[in-house]
XYZ file of C-alpha atoms in Angstrom:
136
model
C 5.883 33.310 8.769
C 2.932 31.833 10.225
C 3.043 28.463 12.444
C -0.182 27.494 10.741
C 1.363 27.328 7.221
C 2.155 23.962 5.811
C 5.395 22.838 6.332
C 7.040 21.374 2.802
C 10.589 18.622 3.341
C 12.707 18.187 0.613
C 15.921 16.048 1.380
C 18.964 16.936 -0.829
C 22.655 15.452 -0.927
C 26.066 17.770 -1.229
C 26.680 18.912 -5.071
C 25.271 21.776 -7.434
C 22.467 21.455 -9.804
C 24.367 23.207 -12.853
C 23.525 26.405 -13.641
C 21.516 26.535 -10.260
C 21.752 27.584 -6.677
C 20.863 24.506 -4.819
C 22.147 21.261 -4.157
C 20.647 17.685 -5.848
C 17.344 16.103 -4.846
C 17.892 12.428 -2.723
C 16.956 10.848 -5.775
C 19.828 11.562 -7.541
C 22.449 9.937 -5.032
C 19.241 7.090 -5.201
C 20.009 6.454 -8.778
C 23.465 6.986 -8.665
C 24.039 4.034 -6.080
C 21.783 1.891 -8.306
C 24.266 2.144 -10.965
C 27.404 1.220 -8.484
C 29.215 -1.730 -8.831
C 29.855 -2.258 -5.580
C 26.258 -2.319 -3.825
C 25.493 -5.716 -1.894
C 22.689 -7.673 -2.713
C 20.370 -7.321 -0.113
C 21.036 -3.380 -0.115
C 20.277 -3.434 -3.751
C 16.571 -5.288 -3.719
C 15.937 -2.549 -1.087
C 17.149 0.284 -3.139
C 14.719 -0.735 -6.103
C 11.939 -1.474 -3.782
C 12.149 2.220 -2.817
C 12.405 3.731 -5.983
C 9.991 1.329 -7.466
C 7.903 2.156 -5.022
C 8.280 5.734 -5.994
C 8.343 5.036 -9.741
C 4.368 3.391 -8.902
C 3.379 5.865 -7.356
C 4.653 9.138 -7.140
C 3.746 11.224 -10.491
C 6.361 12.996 -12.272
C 5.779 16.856 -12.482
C 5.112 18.145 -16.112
C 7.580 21.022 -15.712
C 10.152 21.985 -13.165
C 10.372 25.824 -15.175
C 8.408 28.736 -15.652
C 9.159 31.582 -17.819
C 10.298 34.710 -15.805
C 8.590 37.417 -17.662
C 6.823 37.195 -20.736
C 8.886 39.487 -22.551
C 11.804 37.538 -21.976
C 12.995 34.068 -22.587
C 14.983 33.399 -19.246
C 13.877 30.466 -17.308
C 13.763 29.862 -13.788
C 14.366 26.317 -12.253
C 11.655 25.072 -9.519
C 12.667 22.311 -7.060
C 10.368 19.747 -5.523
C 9.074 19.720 -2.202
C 6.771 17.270 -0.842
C 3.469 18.625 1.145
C 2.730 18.177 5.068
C 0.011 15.195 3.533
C 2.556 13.556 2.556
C 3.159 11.089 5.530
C 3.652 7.635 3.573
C 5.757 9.294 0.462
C 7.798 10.702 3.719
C 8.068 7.831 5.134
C 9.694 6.101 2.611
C 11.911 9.170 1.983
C 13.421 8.430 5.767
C 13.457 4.574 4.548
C 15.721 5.821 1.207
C 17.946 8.270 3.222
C 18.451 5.753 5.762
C 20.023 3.130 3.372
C 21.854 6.111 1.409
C 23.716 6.975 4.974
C 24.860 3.167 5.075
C 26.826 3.952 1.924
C 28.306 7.005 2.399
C 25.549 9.259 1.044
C 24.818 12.069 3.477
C 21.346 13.420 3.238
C 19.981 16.656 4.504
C 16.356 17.242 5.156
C 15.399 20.923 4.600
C 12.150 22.223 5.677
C 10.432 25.596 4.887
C 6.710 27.021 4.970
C 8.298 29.011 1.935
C 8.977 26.838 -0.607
C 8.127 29.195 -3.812
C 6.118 30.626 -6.294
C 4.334 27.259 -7.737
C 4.932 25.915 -10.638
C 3.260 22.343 -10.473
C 1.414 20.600 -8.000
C -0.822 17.618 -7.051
C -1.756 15.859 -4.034
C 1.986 15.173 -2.544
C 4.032 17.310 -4.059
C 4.901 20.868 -5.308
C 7.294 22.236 -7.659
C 8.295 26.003 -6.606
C 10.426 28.416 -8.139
C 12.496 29.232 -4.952
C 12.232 32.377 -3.041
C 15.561 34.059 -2.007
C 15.228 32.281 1.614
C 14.397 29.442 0.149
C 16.867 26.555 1.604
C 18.028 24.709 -1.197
């Protein structure tokens, strides 16, 4: 692995993605604590801040699968990882993991040069079909 490769962050919480080997995304304990009945005000209009913020301007990927082979109709599963040029979607990750830790979320921020064979991309953000060393 060269130190000159890009290095891709990706912050996941405990769990299993079914059918998968890798643990959720940070938005999923995001949305998750949205829905909780027990969230304070002020830790709320944060929350939705953040994920409006994301919702503005962070594009969804058009697919998170490729096929394996075209012979076959198995499908692999790609995760998202942002890119090095990321610095203010970052940012606001650390902001979003932050007030997840104040509520008993804990978030892990994995790092690799190696994210995967891509599936999607655009200016922030891949989606890669992990490679065996992939941390998920």
């Amino acid at each position: 692995m060269s130190e000159t490769q890009p290095v891709y962050v990706r912050m996941v919480v405990p769990g299993n993605i079914d059918g998968f080997d890798a643990r959720p995304g940070i938005f999923c304990a995001a949305y998750e604590l949205k829905y909780r009945n027990d969230v304070d005000k002020i830790s709320l209009e944060i929350l939705l801040d953040l994920l409006g913020w994301f919702e503005e301007y962070l594009d969804a990927p058009d697919k998170f699968s490729r096929k394996k082979n075209d012979s076959h109709s198995d499908f692999t599963r790609g995760l998202s990882w942002f890119k090095p040029s990321a610095t203010v979607y970052v940012q606001k990750m650390w902001q979003l993991k932050t007030l997840l830790g104040e509520w008993d979320y804990p978030v892990e921020v994995l790092k690799t040069r190696r994210p995967g064979r891509i599936i999607y991309e655009d200016n922030v953000q891949v989606v890669a079909d992990p490679f065996s060393d992939t941390p998920r």
